[in-house]
Coordinates of C-alpha atoms in Angstrom, one line a residue:
X30 CA 15.1 29.2 -0.9
X31 CA 15.4 30.8 -4.3
X32 CA 11.8 30.2 -5.5
X33 CA 8.5 31.2 -4.0
X34 CA 6.2 28.4 -2.9
X35 CA 3.9 27.2 -5.7
X36 CA 6.1 28.3 -8.6
X37 CA 9.3 27.2 -10.2
X38 CA 11.9 29.9 -10.6
X39 CA 12.6 30.1 -14.3
X40 CA 15.1 32.9 -14.0
X41 CA 17.7 31.0 -12.0
X42 CA 20.8 29.5 -13.6
X43 CA 21.2 25.8 -14.4
X44 CA 18.3 23.8 -15.6
X45 CA 15.6 26.1 -17.2
X46 CA 12.8 26.5 -14.7
X47 CA 14.7 24.6 -12.0
X48 CA 17.2 26.8 -10.1
X49 CA 20.8 25.5 -10.2
X50 CA 19.8 21.9 -10.8
X51 CA 21.4 20.4 -14.0
X52 CA 19.8 17.6 -16.0
X53 CA 21.3 14.2 -17.0
X54 CA 24.8 14.1 -18.6
X55 CA 24.3 14.0 -22.4
X56 CA 20.7 15.1 -22.0
X57 CA 20.8 18.6 -20.5
X58 CA 18.1 20.7 -19.2
X59 CA 14.5 19.9 -18.6
X60 CA 14.3 16.7 -20.9
X61 CA 17.2 15.2 -18.9
X62 CA 15.5 16.0 -15.6
X63 CA 12.2 14.4 -16.8
X64 CA 14.0 11.2 -17.9
X65 CA 15.8 11.0 -14.6
X66 CA 12.5 11.6 -12.8
X67 CA 10.7 8.8 -14.7
X68 CA 13.6 6.4 -14.0
X69 CA 13.3 7.1 -10.3
X70 CA 9.6 6.3 -10.5
X71 CA 10.3 3.0 -12.2
X72 CA 12.7 2.0 -9.4
X73 CA 10.0 2.7 -6.8
X74 CA 7.5 0.5 -8.6
X75 CA 5.6 2.8 -10.9
X76 CA 5.8 1.2 -14.4
X77 CA 6.2 4.4 -16.5
X78 CA 7.7 3.6 -19.9
X79 CA 8.8 5.5 -23.0
X80 CA 5.2 6.4 -24.2
X81 CA 4.4 7.7 -20.7
X82 CA 7.6 9.8 -20.8
X83 CA 6.7 11.3 -24.2
X84 CA 3.2 12.1 -22.9
X85 CA 4.7 13.7 -19.8
X86 CA 7.0 15.8 -22.0
X87 CA 4.1 17.0 -24.1
X88 CA 2.2 17.9 -20.9
X89 CA 5.1 19.9 -19.6
X90 CA 5.3 21.8 -22.9
X91 CA 1.6 22.7 -22.7
X92 CA 1.4 23.6 -19.0
X93 CA 4.8 25.3 -18.6
X94 CA 6.6 25.8 -15.3
X95 CA 4.8 28.8 -13.9
X96 CA 2.4 26.8 -11.7
X97 CA 4.1 24.0 -9.8
X98 CA 1.0 22.3 -8.5
X99 CA -0.6 22.3 -12.0
X100 CA 2.5 20.7 -13.3
X101 CA 2.4 18.1 -10.6
X102 CA -1.2 17.2 -11.5
X103 CA -0.4 17.1 -15.2
X104 CA 2.6 14.8 -14.8
X105 CA 0.6 12.5 -12.5
X106 CA -2.1 12.1 -15.1
X107 CA 0.5 10.8 -17.5
X108 CA 2.6 8.7 -15.2
X109 CA 0.4 7.3 -12.4
X110 CA -1.7 4.3 -13.5
X111 CA -2.9 2.5 -10.4
X112 CA -4.1 3.2 -6.9
X113 CA -1.5 3.4 -4.2
X114 CA 1.0 5.1 -6.5
X115 CA 0.1 8.8 -6.0
X116 CA 2.0 9.2 -2.7
X117 CA 5.1 7.7 -4.2
X118 CA 4.8 10.0 -7.2
X119 CA 4.3 13.1 -5.0
X120 CA 7.3 12.4 -2.8
X121 CA 9.5 11.8 -5.8
X122 CA 8.2 14.9 -7.6
X123 CA 9.2 17.0 -4.6
X124 CA 12.8 15.8 -4.9
X125 CA 13.2 16.2 -8.7
X126 CA 11.0 19.4 -9.1
X127 CA 11.6 21.3 -5.8
X128 CA 10.3 24.7 -5.0
X129 CA 13.8 26.0 -4.8
X130 CA 17.3 25.5 -3.3
X131 CA 18.5 26.1 0.2
X132 CA 16.6 27.7 3.0
X133 CA 13.3 29.5 2.5
X134 CA 13.4 33.2 2.3
X135 CA 11.2 33.4 5.4
X136 CA 13.8 31.3 7.2
X137 CA 16.6 33.5 6.1
X138 CA 14.7 36.6 7.3
X139 CA 14.1 34.9 10.6
X140 CA 17.7 34.0 10.9
X141 CA 18.7 37.6 10.3
X142 CA 16.8 38.7 13.4
X143 CA 16.1 36.9 16.6
X144 CA 16.4 33.2 16.4
X145 CA 13.0 31.4 16.3
X146 CA 12.4 29.4 19.5
X147 CA 10.2 26.3 19.8
X148 CA 7.6 28.4 21.7
X149 CA 7.5 31.0 18.9
X150 CA 7.1 28.3 16.3
X151 CA 4.3 26.7 18.3
X152 CA 2.5 30.0 18.6
X153 CA 2.7 30.5 14.8
X154 CA 1.5 26.9 14.2
X155 CA -1.4 27.2 16.6
X156 CA -2.5 30.4 14.8
X157 CA -2.3 28.8 11.4
X158 CA -4.3 25.8 12.6
X159 CA -6.9 28.0 14.1
X160 CA -7.2 30.0 10.8
X161 CA -7.0 26.9 8.6
X162 CA -4.3 28.6 6.6
X163 CA -2.6 25.9 4.4
X164 CA -0.1 28.4 2.9
X165 CA 1.0 29.5 6.3
X166 CA 1.4 25.9 7.3
X167 CA 3.8 25.4 4.5
X168 CA 5.8 28.5 5.5
X169 CA 6.0 27.3 9.1
X170 CA 7.1 23.9 8.0
X171 CA 10.1 25.5 6.2
X172 CA 10.9 27.6 9.3
X173 CA 10.6 24.7 11.6
X174 CA 12.9 22.4 9.6
X175 CA 15.5 25.1 9.2
X176 CA 15.4 26.0 12.9
X177 CA 15.0 22.6 14.5
X178 CA 15.7 19.9 12.0
X179 CA 19.5 20.0 11.4
X180 CA 21.3 16.8 12.5
X181 CA 25.0 15.9 12.2
X182 CA 27.9 18.2 11.7
X183 CA 27.6 20.8 8.9
X184 CA 29.6 20.2 5.7
X185 CA 30.2 16.6 6.6
X186 CA 28.7 13.3 5.4
X187 CA 26.6 13.1 8.5
X188 CA 24.8 16.4 7.9
X189 CA 21.1 16.0 7.2
X190 CA 17.6 17.4 8.1
X191 CA 15.3 15.4 10.2
X192 CA 11.5 15.6 10.1
X193 CA 11.2 13.3 13.1
X194 CA 13.4 15.6 15.2
X195 CA 11.4 18.7 14.1
X196 CA 8.1 17.1 14.9
X197 CA 9.3 15.8 18.3
X198 CA 10.2 19.3 19.4
X199 CA 7.1 21.0 18.0
X200 CA 4.6 18.4 19.1
X201 CA 1.9 19.7 16.8
X202 CA -0.7 17.2 18.1
X203 CA -0.7 19.0 21.5
X204 CA -2.0 22.2 19.8
X205 CA -5.4 20.7 18.9
X206 CA -7.3 22.1 21.9
X207 CA -5.5 25.4 21.7
X208 CA -6.4 25.9 18.0
X209 CA -10.0 24.9 18.7
X210 CA -10.3 27.4 21.5
X211 CA -8.9 30.1 19.3
X212 CA -11.2 29.3 16.5
X213 CA -14.2 29.2 18.8
X214 CA -13.2 32.6 20.4
X215 CA -12.9 34.1 16.9
X216 CA -16.3 32.7 15.9
X217 CA -17.9 34.0 19.2
X218 CA -16.4 37.5 18.6
X219 CA -17.7 37.6 15.1
X220 CA -21.2 36.5 16.2
X221 CA -21.2 39.2 18.9
X222 CA -20.2 41.9 16.4
X223 CA -22.9 40.8 14.0
X224 CA -25.8 40.4 16.4
X225 CA -25.3 43.5 18.5
X226 CA -27.1 43.8 21.9
X227 CA -30.6 43.6 20.8
X228 CA -32.8 40.5 20.4
X229 CA -34.3 41.4 17.0
X230 CA -33.0 41.6 13.5
X231 CA -30.1 39.2 13.7
X232 CA -31.5 37.5 16.8
X233 CA -31.1 33.9 15.6
X234 CA -29.1 33.0 18.7
X235 CA -31.9 31.8 20.9
X236 CA -30.9 29.7 23.8
X237 CA -28.5 26.8 24.0
X238 CA -26.4 28.1 21.0
X239 CA -28.8 26.6 18.5
X240 CA -28.9 29.6 16.2
X241 CA -28.6 27.5 13.0
X242 CA -31.9 25.8 13.7
X243 CA -35.6 26.8 13.5
X244 CA -37.2 28.2 16.7
X245 CA -39.0 24.9 17.3
X246 CA -35.8 22.9 17.3
X247 CA -34.7 21.3 20.5
X248 CA -31.4 19.5 21.4
X249 CA -33.4 16.4 22.5
X250 CA -34.6 16.1 18.8
X251 CA -31.0 15.6 17.7
X252 CA -30.5 11.9 16.8
X253 CA -26.9 12.1 18.0
X254 CA -28.1 13.2 21.4
X255 CA -25.9 16.3 21.5
X256 CA -26.2 20.0 20.9
X257 CA -25.4 21.8 17.7
X258 CA -22.3 23.2 19.3
X259 CA -21.0 19.7 20.1
X260 CA -21.6 18.7 16.5
X261 CA -19.8 21.7 15.2
X262 CA -16.9 21.1 17.6
X263 CA -16.5 17.6 16.3
X264 CA -16.3 18.9 12.7
X265 CA -13.8 21.6 13.6
X266 CA -11.7 19.0 15.6
X267 CA -11.6 16.7 12.5
X268 CA -10.5 19.6 10.3
X269 CA -7.7 20.6 12.7
X270 CA -6.5 17.0 12.9
X271 CA -6.3 16.9 9.1
X272 CA -4.4 20.1 9.1
X273 CA -1.9 18.7 11.7
X274 CA -1.5 15.6 9.5
X275 CA -0.9 17.9 6.5
X276 CA 1.7 19.8 8.5
X277 CA 3.5 16.6 9.3
X278 CA 3.6 15.8 5.6
X279 CA 4.9 19.3 4.8
X280 CA 7.7 18.9 7.3
X281 CA 8.7 15.5 5.9
X282 CA 8.7 16.9 2.4
X283 CA 10.9 19.9 3.4
X284 CA 13.3 17.7 5.3
X285 CA 13.7 15.4 2.2
X286 CA 14.3 18.4 0.0
X287 CA 17.0 19.9 2.2
X288 CA 18.7 16.5 2.7
X289 CA 18.6 15.7 -1.0
X290 CA 20.7 18.8 -1.7
X291 CA 23.4 17.4 0.6
X292 CA 23.2 13.7 -0.2
X293 CA 21.7 13.6 -3.8
X294 CA 18.3 12.9 -5.2
X295 CA 19.0 9.3 -6.2
X296 CA 20.0 8.3 -2.6
X297 CA 17.0 10.1 -1.1
X298 CA 14.7 8.4 -3.6
X299 CA 16.1 5.0 -2.7
X300 CA 15.8 5.4 1.1
X301 CA 13.4 8.2 1.9
X302 CA 10.6 7.7 -0.6
X303 CA 8.1 5.0 0.2
X304 CA 7.6 2.0 -2.1
X305 CA 4.4 1.6 -4.1
X306 CA 1.8 -0.5 -2.3
X307 CA 2.0 -3.5 -4.6
X308 CA 5.8 -3.6 -4.0
X309 CA 5.7 -3.5 -0.2
X310 CA 7.3 -6.6 1.3
X311 CA 4.8 -8.5 3.4
X312 CA 7.3 -9.4 6.1
X313 CA 8.6 -5.8 6.4
X314 CA 5.2 -4.1 6.3
X315 CA 4.1 -2.1 9.4
X316 CA 0.5 -1.9 10.6
X317 CA -0.2 1.1 8.5
X318 CA 1.1 -0.6 5.3
X319 CA -0.8 -3.8 6.1
X320 CA -4.0 -1.7 6.5
X321 CA -3.3 -0.1 3.1
X322 CA -2.8 -3.5 1.6
X323 CA -6.2 -4.6 2.9
X324 CA -7.8 -1.7 1.1
X325 CA -6.4 -2.9 -2.2
X326 CA -8.1 -6.4 -2.0
X327 CA -11.4 -5.5 -3.7
X328 CA -10.0 -3.7 -6.7
X329 CA -7.3 -6.3 -7.1
X330 CA -9.8 -9.1 -6.8
X331 CA -12.0 -7.6 -9.6
X332 CA -9.0 -7.3 -11.8
X333 CA -7.8 -10.9 -11.2
X334 CA -11.4 -12.3 -11.5
X335 CA -11.6 -10.8 -15.0
X336 CA -8.3 -12.5 -15.9
X337 CA -9.4 -15.9 -14.5
X338 CA -12.8 -15.6 -16.3
X339 CA -11.0 -14.9 -19.6
X340 CA -8.8 -17.9 -19.1
X341 CA -11.8 -20.1 -18.4
X342 CA -13.5 -18.9 -21.6
X343 CA -10.4 -19.7 -23.6
X344 CA -10.2 -23.2 -22.0
X345 CA -13.9 -23.9 -22.5
X346 CA -13.5 -24.9 -26.1
X347 CA -11.9 -28.2 -25.1
X348 CA -8.9 -29.9 -26.7
X349 CA -8.7 -30.7 -30.4
X350 CA -10.3 -33.9 -31.6
X351 CA -7.7 -35.3 -34.1
X352 CA -9.9 -37.9 -35.7
X353 CA -12.8 -35.5 -36.4
X354 CA -10.4 -32.8 -37.5
X355 CA -8.9 -35.1 -40.1
X356 CA -12.3 -36.3 -41.4
X357 CA -13.4 -32.7 -41.7
X358 CA -10.2 -31.8 -43.6
X359 CA -11.1 -34.2 -46.4
X360 CA -13.4 -31.6 -47.9
X361 CA -10.6 -29.1 -48.1
X362 CA -8.0 -31.3 -49.7
X363 CA -6.5 -32.5 -46.4
X364 CA -5.9 -29.0 -45.0
X365 CA -7.4 -28.7 -41.4
X366 CA -8.9 -25.3 -41.9
X367 CA -11.7 -25.9 -39.4
X368 CA -10.4 -27.9 -36.4
X369 CA -12.9 -29.9 -34.4
X370 CA -12.9 -29.9 -30.6
X371 CA -13.8 -32.4 -28.0
X372 CA -16.9 -31.6 -26.0
X373 CA -15.6 -29.7 -22.9
X374 CA -16.6 -30.6 -19.4
X375 CA -16.0 -27.3 -17.6
X376 CA -15.7 -27.6 -13.9
X377 CA -14.5 -25.0 -11.5
X378 CA -11.7 -26.2 -9.4
X379 CA -11.8 -26.6 -5.6
X380 CA -9.3 -24.7 -3.5
X381 CA -7.8 -25.5 -0.1
X382 CA -5.6 -23.0 1.8
X383 CA -3.1 -24.0 4.6
X384 CA -2.1 -20.8 6.2
X385 CA 0.6 -20.1 8.7
X386 CA -0.7 -17.4 11.0
X387 CA 2.3 -17.0 13.3
X388 CA 4.5 -14.0 13.7
X389 CA 5.2 -11.7 10.7
X390 CA 4.0 -14.3 8.3
X391 CA 0.5 -13.6 9.6
X392 CA 0.3 -10.4 7.5
X393 CA 1.0 -12.3 4.3
X394 CA -1.5 -15.0 5.2
X395 CA -4.2 -12.6 6.2
X396 CA -4.0 -10.6 3.0
X397 CA -4.0 -13.8 0.9
X398 CA -7.1 -15.1 2.8
X399 CA -8.9 -11.8 2.1
X400 CA -8.0 -12.1 -1.6
X401 CA -9.1 -15.7 -1.9
X402 CA -12.4 -14.8 -0.1
X403 CA -12.9 -12.0 -2.7
X404 CA -12.2 -14.5 -5.5
X405 CA -14.4 -17.3 -4.1
X406 CA -16.8 -17.1 -7.0
X407 CA -14.1 -18.4 -9.3
X408 CA -14.0 -21.7 -7.4
X409 CA -16.6 -24.4 -6.8
X410 CA -15.5 -24.7 -3.2
X411 CA -13.0 -23.0 -0.9
X412 CA -11.8 -24.3 2.4
X413 CA -9.3 -22.6 4.6
X414 CA -7.2 -24.1 7.4
X415 CA -4.8 -22.2 9.7
X416 CA -2.0 -23.3 11.9
X417 CA 0.8 -22.3 14.2
X418 CA 1.7 -25.8 15.5
X419 CA -1.8 -27.3 15.3
X420 CA -4.2 -27.3 12.3
X421 CA -7.8 -26.1 12.5
X422 CA -10.4 -25.2 9.9
X423 CA -11.2 -21.5 9.8
X424 CA -13.4 -21.3 6.7
X425 CA -16.3 -19.7 8.6
X426 CA -14.0 -17.1 10.2
X427 CA -12.6 -16.2 6.9
X428 CA -16.0 -16.1 5.2
X429 CA -17.6 -13.8 7.8
X430 CA -14.7 -12.1 9.5
X431 CA -13.5 -8.6 8.9
X432 CA -10.3 -6.6 9.4
X433 CA -7.3 -8.5 10.7
X434 CA -8.2 -12.1 10.0
X435 CA -5.0 -13.6 11.4
X436 CA -5.6 -11.9 14.8
X437 CA -9.2 -13.2 14.9
X438 CA -8.1 -16.7 14.0
X439 CA -5.5 -16.7 16.8
X440 CA -8.3 -15.7 19.2
X441 CA -11.0 -18.1 18.1
X442 CA -9.4 -21.2 16.5
X443 CA -7.3 -24.0 17.9
X444 CA -4.1 -23.3 16.1
X445 CA -1.6 -23.8 19.0
X446 CA -0.8 -26.4 21.6
X447 CA 1.3 -25.9 24.7
X448 CA 3.8 -23.6 23.0
X449 CA 3.4 -20.7 20.5
X450 CA 6.2 -21.4 18.1
X451 CA 5.4 -22.5 14.6
X452 CA 5.9 -26.2 13.8
X453 CA 5.1 -27.2 10.2
X454 CA 5.7 -30.9 10.8
X455 CA 3.1 -31.1 13.5
X456 CA 0.6 -28.9 11.6
X457 CA 1.0 -30.9 8.3
X458 CA 0.7 -34.1 10.2
X459 CA -2.6 -32.9 11.8
X460 CA -4.0 -32.0 8.3
X461 CA -3.0 -35.4 6.9
X462 CA -4.6 -37.2 9.7
X463 CA -7.8 -35.1 10.4
X464 CA -8.7 -33.2 7.2
X465 CA -7.3 -35.1 4.2
X466 CA -10.8 -35.7 3.0
X467 CA -11.0 -32.0 2.0
X468 CA -8.5 -32.7 -0.8
X469 CA -9.6 -34.5 -4.0
X470 CA -8.6 -34.9 -7.6
X471 CA -10.1 -31.5 -8.4
X472 CA -8.5 -29.7 -5.5
X473 CA -5.6 -27.3 -5.7
X474 CA -3.8 -26.9 -2.4
X475 CA -2.0 -23.6 -1.5
X476 CA 0.4 -23.7 1.5
X477 CA 1.2 -20.2 2.8
X478 CA 4.3 -19.9 5.0
X479 CA 8.0 -19.4 5.3
X480 CA 8.8 -23.1 5.9
X481 CA 10.7 -22.3 9.2
X482 CA 10.2 -25.2 11.6
X483 CA 12.2 -24.0 14.6
X484 CA 14.5 -27.0 14.0
X485 CA 11.6 -29.5 14.4
X486 CA 10.8 -32.5 12.2
X487 CA 9.5 -31.1 8.8
X488 CA 7.3 -34.3 8.4
X489 CA 7.9 -34.6 4.6
X490 CA 5.7 -37.7 4.5
X491 CA 2.7 -35.7 5.5
X492 CA 3.2 -33.2 2.7
X493 CA 3.8 -36.0 0.3
X494 CA 0.4 -37.5 1.2
X495 CA -1.3 -34.1 0.7
X496 CA 0.3 -33.5 -2.7
X497 CA -0.6 -37.0 -3.9
X498 CA -4.2 -36.5 -3.0
X499 CA -4.6 -33.2 -4.7
X500 CA -4.7 -32.1 -8.3
X501 CA -1.7 -29.9 -7.7
X502 CA 0.0 -28.3 -4.7
X503 CA 1.8 -24.9 -4.6
X504 CA 3.7 -23.4 -1.7
X505 CA 3.8 -19.6 -1.5
X506 CA 6.8 -18.4 0.5
X507 CA 7.0 -14.7 1.6
X508 CA 10.8 -14.9 2.1
X509 CA 13.4 -14.1 -0.5
X510 CA 14.6 -17.1 -2.5
X511 CA 18.2 -16.4 -1.2
X512 CA 17.1 -17.0 2.4
X513 CA 15.5 -20.4 1.8
X514 CA 17.4 -23.1 3.6
X515 CA 19.1 -20.7 6.0
X516 CA 18.8 -21.2 9.7
X517 CA 15.7 -23.3 10.6
X518 CA 14.3 -23.0 7.1
X519 CA 13.6 -26.3 5.3
X520 CA 12.2 -24.6 2.2
X521 CA 14.4 -26.5 -0.1
X522 CA 13.3 -29.9 1.3
X523 CA 9.6 -28.9 0.8
X524 CA 10.4 -27.5 -2.6
X525 CA 11.6 -31.0 -3.8
X526 CA 8.0 -32.3 -3.1
X527 CA 5.8 -29.4 -4.3
X528 CA 6.3 -26.2 -6.4
X529 CA 7.5 -23.4 -4.2
X530 CA 7.2 -19.8 -5.3
X531 CA 8.6 -16.6 -3.9
X532 CA 5.7 -14.4 -3.0
X533 CA 6.9 -11.3 -1.1
X534 CA 4.6 -8.6 -2.5
X535 CA 1.1 -8.0 -3.9
X536 CA 2.6 -7.8 -7.4
X537 CA 4.1 -11.3 -7.1
X538 CA 0.9 -12.7 -5.5
X539 CA -1.3 -11.3 -8.3
X540 CA 1.1 -12.7 -10.9
X541 CA 0.8 -16.1 -9.3
X542 CA -3.0 -16.0 -9.2
X543 CA -3.4 -14.8 -12.8
X544 CA -0.9 -17.2 -14.3
X545 CA -0.6 -20.3 -12.2
X546 CA -3.8 -20.7 -10.3
X547 CA -6.0 -23.3 -12.0
X548 CA -9.2 -22.3 -13.6

């Protein structure tokens, strides 16, 4: 690699400050690279526009290119606006502003001598974890990817660098106890040298390894029930675990950088950089992404509650009273300068949710239930019903539950009959027969589901009864509009009866809540 870690090599040819990497055609050098970088961020869901790009350029002019991490922080301050975007920014930054080109110098030096084996790399990694040496972890990540990460045939389209292959061979998680033992041995050696053989002076050791406490301290007084050494070991273990996670990130970043040199930054940004949290597809989200989505509920709910409150304030003036306005305009020559409004009768609407909690749709329904619970103050009444092929009220579970609501509902509520496949016709029929009193002229009904009936009867009559009893009914479908009607989907049939909206991401859901949900 032509640049040392932590700095951009300004002496290399090509783009100033970026070794051998040209900018955009027609916009050479650093400005072209910056514009290309901002364009890549927009494609991954970070809405950076012209003004943010200008700010980023000014920041680059002030900070310069001598300190790469300082440049990263400066650009992030200009381009990142919301939570959940920083990881996307960092991964894209590493592709467009890399530490250098090609293999690291340490990897080249290692290749010039004896080849590094897996055992040798594990020894280096264990030592770095024991010493909590983050710079050394970065160097080992470069060595490991260069030695273990190559996949495919060199100089062909199949050539690449794999972080997964590197991690599988190194298995850094198995080095936790080894690094802990090494750190404890080093600490014991240091204590022995400092305390000598006597019992005075530095004699704070005492018995039981409780040297950090007063002489009257006893392990039984510890509220955790353990010794000081046990507590210290837990802290050290947590620190080593964080270092192992950091090492995994460094390996992934190095593999992306090396592969981008072969396949292009644009392609790597498209396929290897994660999408911003609010752009994650509910149906494609894994458990980690769903957990991250759940953490966004509270800040998102505060933002949406502010919007709904503003809409309610604007609507509280009531409609224009034409007769009173015309009478009032007589004093101004017939010009209605001061309109008169009818006395408003503000009432917060009621909300009823019908949630499909089967299969992959459960993640979408669970997140929406959490969001509605956080927004419950914006409605006079909220009732939640869940179904797979049978309908049951789950308002209390949603109100008091925590974590994965869909899983809790499947355990505690009667949402299935003799089979576990979703059946919208049966579920809607249950609601129309058993719970229709929950819907009134002030009630808005939201149906959450993909409208896939497993080729059963869609029971359009039941949905018609529900829509007729409500103030308005919306259907939020987490599938792409292009897939509606394919296979066992009857989305188009339901869409003829109620408004159906594509709602695949948090961004689309928040747009629906802020624009279409009644206030």
